The first five atom37 places (N, CA, C, CB, O) and aatype in JSON, in Angstrom:
{
  "aatype": [12, 1, 9, 11, 10, 0, 10, 7, 19, 0, 0, 10, 16, 0, 13, 15, 14, 12, 16, 0, 10, 0, 16, 2, 7, 18, 13, 15, 8, 7, 18, 7, 16, 9, 15, 11, 7, 12, 0, 7, 0, 7, 16, 0, 10, 15, 5, 3, 15, 9, 0, 0, 0, 16, 2, 14, 0, 7, 12, 0, 13, 19, 7, 2, 1, 9, 3, 7, 7, 13, 6, 19, 13, 15, 14, 1, 1, 6, 18, 16, 19, 6, 7, 14, 19, 15, 14, 14, 14, 0, 13, 15, 10, 5, 14, 7, 16, 18],
  "atom_mask": [
    [1, 1, 1, 1, 1],
    [1, 1, 1, 1, 1],
    [1, 1, 1, 1, 1],
    [1, 1, 1, 1, 1],
    [1, 1, 1, 1, 1],
    [1, 1, 1, 1, 1],
    [1, 1, 1, 1, 1],
    [1, 1, 1, 0, 1],
    [1, 1, 1, 1, 1],
    [1, 1, 1, 1, 1],
    [1, 1, 1, 1, 1],
    [1, 1, 1, 1, 1],
    [1, 1, 1, 1, 1],
    [1, 1, 1, 1, 1],
    [1, 1, 1, 1, 1],
    [1, 1, 1, 1, 1],
    [1, 1, 1, 1, 1],
    [1, 1, 1, 1, 1],
    [1, 1, 1, 1, 1],
    [1, 1, 1, 1, 1],
    [1, 1, 1, 1, 1],
    [1, 1, 1, 1, 1],
    [1, 1, 1, 1, 1],
    [1, 1, 1, 1, 1],
    [1, 1, 1, 0, 1],
    [1, 1, 1, 1, 1],
    [1, 1, 1, 1, 1],
    [1, 1, 1, 1, 1],
    [1, 1, 1, 1, 1],
    [1, 1, 1, 0, 1],
    [1, 1, 1, 1, 1],
    [1, 1, 1, 0, 1],
    [1, 1, 1, 1, 1],
    [1, 1, 1, 1, 1],
    [1, 1, 1, 1, 1],
    [1, 1, 1, 1, 1],
    [1, 1, 1, 0, 1],
    [1, 1, 1, 1, 1],
    [1, 1, 1, 1, 1],
    [1, 1, 1, 0, 1],
    [1, 1, 1, 1, 1],
    [1, 1, 1, 0, 1],
    [1, 1, 1, 1, 1],
    [1, 1, 1, 1, 1],
    [1, 1, 1, 1, 1],
    [1, 1, 1, 1, 1],
    [1, 1, 1, 1, 1],
    [1, 1, 1, 1, 1],
    [1, 1, 1, 1, 1],
    [1, 1, 1, 1, 1],
    [1, 1, 1, 1, 1],
    [1, 1, 1, 1, 1],
    [1, 1, 1, 1, 1],
    [1, 1, 1, 1, 1],
    [1, 1, 1, 1, 1],
    [1, 1, 1, 1, 1],
    [1, 1, 1, 1, 1],
    [1, 1, 1, 0, 1],
    [1, 1, 1, 1, 1],
    [1, 1, 1, 1, 1],
    [1, 1, 1, 1, 1],
    [1, 1, 1, 1, 1],
    [1, 1, 1, 0, 1],
    [1, 1, 1, 1, 1],
    [1, 1, 1, 1, 1],
    [1, 1, 1, 1, 1],
    [1, 1, 1, 1, 1],
    [1, 1, 1, 0, 1],
    [1, 1, 1, 0, 1],
    [1, 1, 1, 1, 1],
    [1, 1, 1, 1, 1],
    [1, 1, 1, 1, 1],
    [1, 1, 1, 1, 1],
    [1, 1, 1, 1, 1],
    [1, 1, 1, 1, 1],
    [1, 1, 1, 1, 1],
    [1, 1, 1, 1, 1],
    [1, 1, 1, 1, 1],
    [1, 1, 1, 1, 1],
    [1, 1, 1, 1, 1],
    [1, 1, 1, 1, 1],
    [1, 1, 1, 1, 1],
    [1, 1, 1, 0, 1],
    [1, 1, 1, 1, 1],
    [1, 1, 1, 1, 1],
    [1, 1, 1, 1, 1],
    [1, 1, 1, 1, 1],
    [1, 1, 1, 1, 1],
    [1, 1, 1, 1, 1],
    [1, 1, 1, 1, 1],
    [1, 1, 1, 1, 1],
    [1, 1, 1, 1, 1],
    [1, 1, 1, 1, 1],
    [1, 1, 1, 1, 1],
    [1, 1, 1, 1, 1],
    [1, 1, 1, 0, 1],
    [1, 1, 1, 1, 1],
    [1, 1, 1, 1, 1]
  ],
  "atom_positions": [
    [[-35.06, 11.61, -19.23], [-34.97, 11.09, -17.88], [-33.79, 10.12, -17.74], [-36.27, 10.4, -17.51], [-33.06, 10.15, -16.75]],
    [[-33.61, 9.27, -18.75], [-32.51, 8.3, -18.69], [-31.15, 9.0, -18.76], [-32.63, 7.28, -19.83], [-30.19, 8.56, -18.13]],
    [[-31.08, 10.07, -19.52], [-29.82, 10.8, -19.64], [-29.47, 11.45, -18.3], [-29.91, 11.88, -20.74], [-28.31, 11.43, -17.89]],
    [[-30.47, 12.01, -17.62], [-30.22, 12.6, -16.3], [-29.79, 11.55, -15.3], [-31.47, 13.33, -15.8], [-28.89, 11.78, -14.49]],
    [[-30.42, 10.39, -15.35], [-30.04, 9.3, -14.45], [-28.62, 8.83, -14.73], [-31.02, 8.11, -14.58], [-27.83, 8.62, -13.81]],
    [[-28.29, 8.68, -16.02], [-26.93, 8.26, -16.38], [-25.9, 9.29, -15.97], [-26.84, 8.01, -17.89], [-24.83, 8.94, -15.48]],
    [[-26.21, 10.57, -16.15], [-25.28, 11.62, -15.73], [-25.14, 11.66, -14.22], [-25.74, 12.98, -16.24], [-24.05, 11.89, -13.7]],
    [[-26.23, 11.44, -13.51], [-26.17, 11.41, -12.04], [-25.32, 10.26, -11.54], [0.0, 0.0, 0.0], [-24.51, 10.44, -10.63]],
    [[-25.5, 9.08, -12.12], [-24.7, 7.92, -11.72], [-23.23, 8.15, -12.07], [-25.21, 6.63, -12.41], [-22.35, 7.81, -11.28]],
    [[-22.96, 8.73, -13.24], [-21.58, 9.01, -13.63], [-20.94, 10.03, -12.68], [-21.53, 9.53, -15.07], [-19.78, 9.88, -12.32]],
    [[-21.7, 11.05, -12.29], [-21.16, 12.06, -11.37], [-20.9, 11.46, -10.0], [-22.13, 13.24, -11.24], [-19.86, 11.74, -9.39]],
    [[-21.81, 10.62, -9.49], [-21.58, 9.98, -8.2], [-20.38, 9.05, -8.24], [-22.83, 9.2, -7.77], [-19.6, 8.99, -7.29]],
    [[-20.22, 8.34, -9.33], [-19.08, 7.44, -9.46], [-17.77, 8.23, -9.56], [-19.23, 6.55, -10.7], [-16.77, 7.85, -8.95]],
    [[-17.79, 9.32, -10.3], [-16.57, 10.11, -10.48], [-16.13, 10.79, -9.19], [-16.79, 11.16, -11.56], [-14.93, 10.95, -8.96]],
    [[-17.07, 11.2, -8.36], [-16.72, 11.96, -7.16], [-16.77, 11.14, -5.88], [-17.62, 13.13, -7.03], [-16.56, 11.69, -4.8]],
    [[-17.05, 9.86, -5.97], [-17.06, 9.04, -4.76], [-15.63, 8.63, -4.42], [-17.96, 7.78, -4.94], [-14.82, 8.42, -5.33]],
    [[-15.32, 8.51, -3.15], [-13.95, 8.15, -2.77], [-13.65, 6.7, -3.14], [-13.72, 8.37, -1.27], [-14.45, 5.8, -2.87]],
    [[-12.53, 6.49, -3.74], [-12.09, 5.15, -4.12], [-10.82, 4.82, -3.36], [-11.86, 5.06, -5.66], [-10.01, 5.7, -3.05]],
    [[-10.64, 3.56, -3.06], [-9.43, 3.11, -2.4], [-8.42, 2.71, -3.47], [-9.72, 1.93, -1.44], [-8.73, 1.9, -4.35]],
    [[-7.24, 3.25, -3.4], [-6.18, 2.91, -4.33], [-5.06, 2.23, -3.55], [-5.65, 4.17, -5.09], [-4.42, 2.85, -2.7]],
    [[-4.83, 0.97, -3.83], [-3.76, 0.23, -3.17], [-2.54, 0.27, -4.08], [-4.2, -1.25, -2.85], [-2.38, -0.58, -4.96]],
    [[-1.7, 1.25, -3.88], [-0.56, 1.48, -4.76], [0.67, 0.72, -4.3], [-0.25, 2.97, -4.85], [1.77, 1.27, -4.26]],
    [[0.49, -0.51, -3.96], [1.61, -1.35, -3.55], [1.27, -2.79, -3.88], [1.92, -1.18, -2.03], [0.09, -3.14, -3.99]],
    [[2.26, -3.62, -4.02], [2.0, -5.01, -4.32], [1.85, -5.86, -3.06], [3.11, -5.56, -5.17], [1.62, -7.06, -3.15]],
    [[1.97, -5.26, -1.9], [1.78, -5.99, -0.66], [3.07, -6.43, 0.0], [0.0, 0.0, 0.0], [3.04, -6.84, 1.17]],
    [[4.18, -6.35, -0.69], [5.45, -6.75, -0.09], [6.13, -5.58, 0.61], [6.36, -7.33, -1.14], [6.81, -5.77, 1.62]],
    [[5.97, -4.39, 0.07], [6.57, -3.2, 0.66], [5.49, -2.16, 0.87], [7.71, -2.64, -0.24], [4.68, -1.91, -0.02]],
    [[5.47, -1.57, 2.03], [4.45, -0.56, 2.34], [4.85, 0.78, 1.73], [4.26, -0.43, 3.85], [6.03, 1.09, 1.63]],
    [[3.87, 1.56, 1.34], [4.15, 2.89, 0.8], [4.16, 3.95, 1.88], [3.13, 3.25, -0.27], [4.24, 5.14, 1.58]],
    [[4.08, 3.55, 3.12], [4.15, 4.48, 4.23], [3.97, 3.73, 5.54], [0.0, 0.0, 0.0], [3.41, 2.64, 5.55]],
    [[4.44, 4.31, 6.62], [4.27, 3.71, 7.94], [3.57, 4.71, 8.83], [5.65, 3.28, 8.56], [4.05, 5.83, 9.01]],
    [[2.45, 4.33, 9.39], [1.64, 5.24, 10.18], [0.48, 5.77, 9.34], [0.0, 0.0, 0.0], [0.58, 5.85, 8.11]],
    [[-0.6, 6.12, 10.0], [-1.8, 6.53, 9.27], [-1.6, 7.82, 8.49], [-2.95, 6.69, 10.22], [-2.12, 7.95, 7.38]],
    [[-0.88, 8.77, 9.03], [-0.67, 10.04, 8.33], [0.23, 9.83, 7.11], [-0.05, 11.1, 9.28], [-0.05, 10.36, 6.04]],
    [[1.3, 9.07, 7.27], [2.21, 8.82, 6.16], [1.51, 8.04, 5.04], [3.45, 8.05, 6.64], [1.74, 8.32, 3.87]],
    [[0.68, 7.07, 5.39], [-0.07, 6.34, 4.37], [-1.05, 7.25, 3.65], [-0.81, 5.16, 4.98], [-1.27, 7.11, 2.45]],
    [[-1.65, 8.17, 4.39], [-2.57, 9.11, 3.77], [-1.88, 10.05, 2.79], [0.0, 0.0, 0.0], [-2.52, 10.58, 1.88]],
    [[-0.58, 10.25, 2.98], [0.19, 11.1, 2.08], [0.99, 10.27, 1.08], [1.14, 12.01, 2.88], [1.93, 10.77, 0.46]],
    [[0.64, 9.0, 0.93], [1.29, 8.08, -0.02], [2.78, 7.94, 0.23], [1.06, 8.56, -1.44], [3.57, 7.86, -0.71]],
    [[3.18, 7.91, 1.49], [4.57, 7.69, 1.83], [5.42, 8.93, 1.9], [0.0, 0.0, 0.0], [6.64, 8.83, 2.07]],
    [[4.83, 10.11, 1.76], [5.6, 11.35, 1.82], [6.09, 11.64, 3.24], [4.78, 12.52, 1.31], [6.82, 12.61, 3.44]],
    [[5.71, 10.83, 4.21], [6.15, 11.01, 5.58], [7.64, 10.8, 5.76], [0.0, 0.0, 0.0], [8.19, 11.17, 6.8]],
    [[8.3, 10.23, 4.78], [9.75, 10.09, 4.86], [10.42, 11.45, 4.87], [10.27, 9.24, 3.69], [11.4, 11.66, 5.58]],
    [[9.9, 12.37, 4.08], [10.47, 13.71, 4.02], [9.8, 14.67, 5.0], [10.34, 14.26, 2.62], [10.44, 15.63, 5.45]],
    [[8.54, 14.43, 5.34], [7.79, 15.33, 6.21], [7.23, 14.52, 7.37], [6.65, 16.05, 5.42], [6.13, 13.97, 7.26]],
    [[7.96, 14.43, 8.46], [7.55, 13.63, 9.61], [6.45, 14.33, 10.38], [8.75, 13.35, 10.53], [6.62, 15.47, 10.82]],
    [[5.3, 13.66, 10.53], [4.18, 14.25, 11.24], [3.64, 13.37, 12.36], [3.09, 14.55, 10.29], [2.73, 13.79, 13.07]],
    [[4.18, 12.19, 12.54], [3.72, 11.34, 13.63], [4.9, 10.62, 14.26], [2.67, 10.33, 13.13], [6.02, 10.67, 13.76]],
    [[4.62, 9.94, 15.36], [5.71, 9.35, 16.14], [6.31, 8.11, 15.5], [5.22, 9.01, 17.5], [7.36, 7.66, 15.95]],
    [[5.71, 7.55, 14.48], [6.29, 6.39, 13.82], [7.23, 6.8, 12.68], [5.2, 5.47, 13.29], [7.64, 5.95, 11.88]],
    [[7.56, 8.08, 12.6], [8.45, 8.59, 11.57], [9.83, 7.93, 11.63], [8.6, 10.09, 11.69], [10.53, 7.88, 10.62]],
    [[10.22, 7.44, 12.78], [11.54, 6.81, 12.92], [11.64, 5.54, 12.09], [11.82, 6.49, 14.37], [12.76, 5.07, 11.83]],
    [[10.53, 4.96, 11.67], [10.57, 3.75, 10.84], [11.17, 4.03, 9.47], [9.17, 3.17, 10.69], [11.78, 3.15, 8.88]],
    [[11.01, 5.24, 8.97], [11.53, 5.57, 7.64], [12.63, 6.61, 7.67], [10.43, 6.05, 6.77], [13.51, 6.6, 6.81]],
    [[12.61, 7.52, 8.64], [13.61, 8.57, 8.71], [13.82, 8.97, 10.17], [13.2, 9.81, 7.85], [13.09, 9.81, 10.68]],
    [[14.8, 8.38, 10.84], [15.01, 8.68, 12.26], [15.28, 10.16, 12.53], [16.16, 7.87, 12.78], [14.97, 10.64, 13.62]],
    [[15.85, 10.89, 11.58], [16.12, 12.31, 11.79], [14.83, 13.11, 11.9], [16.98, 12.86, 10.66], [14.83, 14.2, 12.48]],
    [[13.75, 12.6, 11.37], [12.48, 13.3, 11.44], [11.89, 13.35, 12.83], [0.0, 0.0, 0.0], [10.97, 14.13, 13.08]],
    [[12.4, 12.55, 13.75], [11.89, 12.56, 15.12], [12.2, 13.87, 15.82], [12.49, 11.39, 15.92], [11.56, 14.2, 16.83]],
    [[13.15, 14.63, 15.33], [13.49, 15.92, 15.95], [12.35, 16.92, 15.83], [14.75, 16.5, 15.32], [12.25, 17.84, 16.64]],
    [[11.5, 16.75, 14.83], [10.42, 17.7, 14.59], [9.07, 17.22, 15.1], [10.31, 17.98, 13.12], [8.08, 17.94, 15.0]],
    [[9.0, 16.02, 15.65], [7.73, 15.44, 16.08], [7.37, 15.86, 17.5], [7.77, 13.93, 15.98], [6.2, 16.12, 17.79]],
    [[8.33, 15.92, 18.38], [8.05, 16.27, 19.77], [7.69, 15.05, 20.6], [0.0, 0.0, 0.0], [7.86, 13.92, 20.16]],
    [[7.17, 15.28, 21.81], [6.77, 14.18, 22.69], [5.3, 13.87, 22.45], [7.03, 14.54, 24.19], [4.44, 14.71, 22.72]],
    [[5.02, 12.69, 21.96], [3.64, 12.31, 21.67], [3.52, 10.81, 21.52], [3.14, 13.0, 20.42], [4.52, 10.11, 21.37]],
    [[2.31, 10.33, 21.58], [2.0, 8.93, 21.33], [0.89, 8.91, 20.28], [1.55, 8.17, 22.66], [-0.13, 9.58, 20.44]],
    [[1.09, 8.14, 19.22], [0.1, 8.03, 18.16], [-0.39, 6.59, 18.08], [0.68, 8.47, 16.8], [0.31, 5.66, 18.48]],
    [[-1.58, 6.42, 17.58], [-2.14, 5.09, 17.39], [-2.93, 5.04, 16.1], [0.0, 0.0, 0.0], [-3.48, 6.05, 15.66]],
    [[-2.99, 3.89, 15.51], [-3.75, 3.72, 14.28], [-4.02, 2.25, 14.07], [0.0, 0.0, 0.0], [-3.38, 1.39, 14.68]],
    [[-4.95, 1.96, 13.21], [-5.32, 0.57, 12.91], [-5.54, 0.44, 11.41], [-6.6, 0.14, 13.7], [-6.17, 1.28, 10.79]],
    [[-5.01, -0.63, 10.85], [-5.16, -0.86, 9.42], [-5.22, -2.35, 9.15], [-4.0, -0.21, 8.64], [-4.55, -3.14, 9.81]],
    [[-6.02, -2.72, 8.19], [-6.06, -4.1, 7.72], [-5.72, -4.06, 6.23], [-7.48, -4.77, 7.97], [-6.44, -3.47, 5.43]],
    [[-4.63, -4.7, 5.88], [-4.18, -4.75, 4.49], [-3.68, -6.14, 4.22], [-3.08, -3.67, 4.19], [-2.64, -6.54, 4.75]],
    [[-4.38, -6.89, 3.43], [-4.02, -8.26, 3.16], [-4.25, -8.59, 1.69], [-4.81, -9.22, 4.07], [-5.26, -9.22, 1.35]],
    [[-3.35, -8.18, 0.81], [-3.55, -8.46, -0.61], [-3.29, -9.93, -0.92], [-2.64, -7.58, -1.47], [-2.57, -10.61, -0.19]],
    [[-3.88, -10.39, -1.98], [-3.63, -11.77, -2.43], [-2.33, -11.76, -3.22], [-4.82, -12.33, -3.28], [-2.2, -11.04, -4.21]],
    [[-1.39, -12.56, -2.78], [-0.1, -12.65, -3.47], [0.09, -14.07, -3.96], [1.08, -12.22, -2.53], [-0.03, -15.02, -3.19]],
    [[0.37, -14.21, -5.22], [0.63, -15.53, -5.76], [1.49, -15.39, -7.02], [-0.68, -16.28, -6.07], [1.58, -14.32, -7.61]],
    [[2.09, -16.48, -7.41], [2.85, -16.5, -8.64], [2.73, -17.88, -9.25], [4.34, -16.13, -8.4], [2.42, -18.85, -8.56]],
    [[2.95, -17.96, -10.54], [2.82, -19.22, -11.27], [4.16, -19.59, -11.87], [1.73, -19.11, -12.37], [4.81, -18.76, -12.52]],
    [[4.57, -20.83, -11.66], [5.82, -21.35, -12.23], [5.45, -22.21, -13.43], [6.65, -22.16, -11.17], [4.65, -23.14, -13.31]],
    [[6.03, -21.89, -14.58], [5.79, -22.67, -15.79], [7.13, -23.09, -16.37], [4.98, -21.85, -16.83], [8.15, -22.44, -16.14]],
    [[7.13, -24.17, -17.1], [8.36, -24.61, -17.75], [8.97, -25.8, -17.03], [0.0, 0.0, 0.0], [8.46, -26.26, -16.0]],
    [[10.07, -26.3, -17.57], [10.71, -27.48, -16.99], [11.46, -27.15, -15.69], [11.67, -28.11, -17.99], [11.82, -26.01, -15.43]],
    [[11.67, -28.19, -14.91], [12.42, -28.05, -13.66], [13.91, -28.02, -13.98], [12.09, -29.21, -12.67], [14.38, -28.78, -14.82]],
    [[14.65, -27.13, -13.32], [16.09, -27.01, -13.55], [16.84, -28.19, -12.95], [16.63, -25.69, -12.96], [16.33, -28.84, -12.04]],
    [[18.04, -28.48, -13.46], [18.84, -29.56, -12.87], [19.27, -29.23, -11.44], [20.07, -29.85, -13.75], [19.18, -28.07, -11.03]],
    [[19.73, -30.22, -10.67], [20.0, -30.05, -9.24], [20.89, -28.89, -8.8], [20.6, -31.25, -8.76], [20.59, -28.34, -7.74]],
    [[21.96, -28.46, -9.49], [22.74, -27.37, -8.91], [21.97, -26.05, -8.82], [23.99, -27.17, -9.73], [22.31, -25.2, -7.98]],
    [[20.97, -25.86, -9.64], [20.22, -24.6, -9.64], [19.01, -24.71, -8.72], [19.77, -24.22, -11.08], [18.45, -25.78, -8.51]],
    [[18.63, -23.58, -8.17], [17.41, -23.53, -7.37], [16.22, -23.64, -8.31], [17.33, -22.21, -6.51], [16.13, -22.88, -9.28]],
    [[15.33, -24.55, -8.05], [14.2, -24.72, -8.95], [12.91, -24.93, -8.16], [14.43, -25.9, -9.9], [12.93, -25.37, -7.01]],
    [[11.83, -24.61, -8.8], [10.5, -24.82, -8.23], [9.7, -25.7, -9.16], [9.77, -23.47, -7.98], [9.86, -25.63, -10.38]],
    [[8.87, -26.52, -8.61], [7.99, -27.35, -9.41], [6.95, -26.46, -10.08], [7.32, -28.45, -8.55], [6.49, -25.49, -9.47]],
    [[6.56, -26.76, -11.31], [5.52, -25.97, -11.96], [4.22, -26.0, -11.14], [5.26, -26.49, -13.38], [3.86, -27.02, -10.57]],
    [[3.55, -24.88, -11.11], [2.3, -24.76, -10.37], [2.1, -23.34, -9.9], [0.0, 0.0, 0.0], [2.9, -22.45, -10.18]],
    [[1.01, -23.13, -9.19], [0.69, -21.81, -8.65], [0.93, -21.82, -7.16], [-0.78, -21.41, -8.97], [0.47, -22.72, -6.46]],
    [[1.65, -20.84, -6.67], [1.99, -20.75, -5.26], [1.45, -19.48, -4.68], [3.5, -20.82, -5.04], [1.63, -19.21, -3.5]]
  ]
}
């Protein structure tokens, strides 16, 4: 019974949809819901009206349309500065987490 339960949980975990955020938050891997769904392949294959953000030539194949989408993406971005502070001519940051 436990083996069947473990296999069932493993199968549900393996086949359940997972969100993969393949970006560090500074640069988007696509613009528009369709392009994001294709991991940024919308640069080469324009399928929505926001294609001009990455490839203006792709607008020739889109036609007359209006698209809409909604997304919330807010990764935690931080960095830690360690070591001594540089002398005045160089740009320096105080040690700490920002």
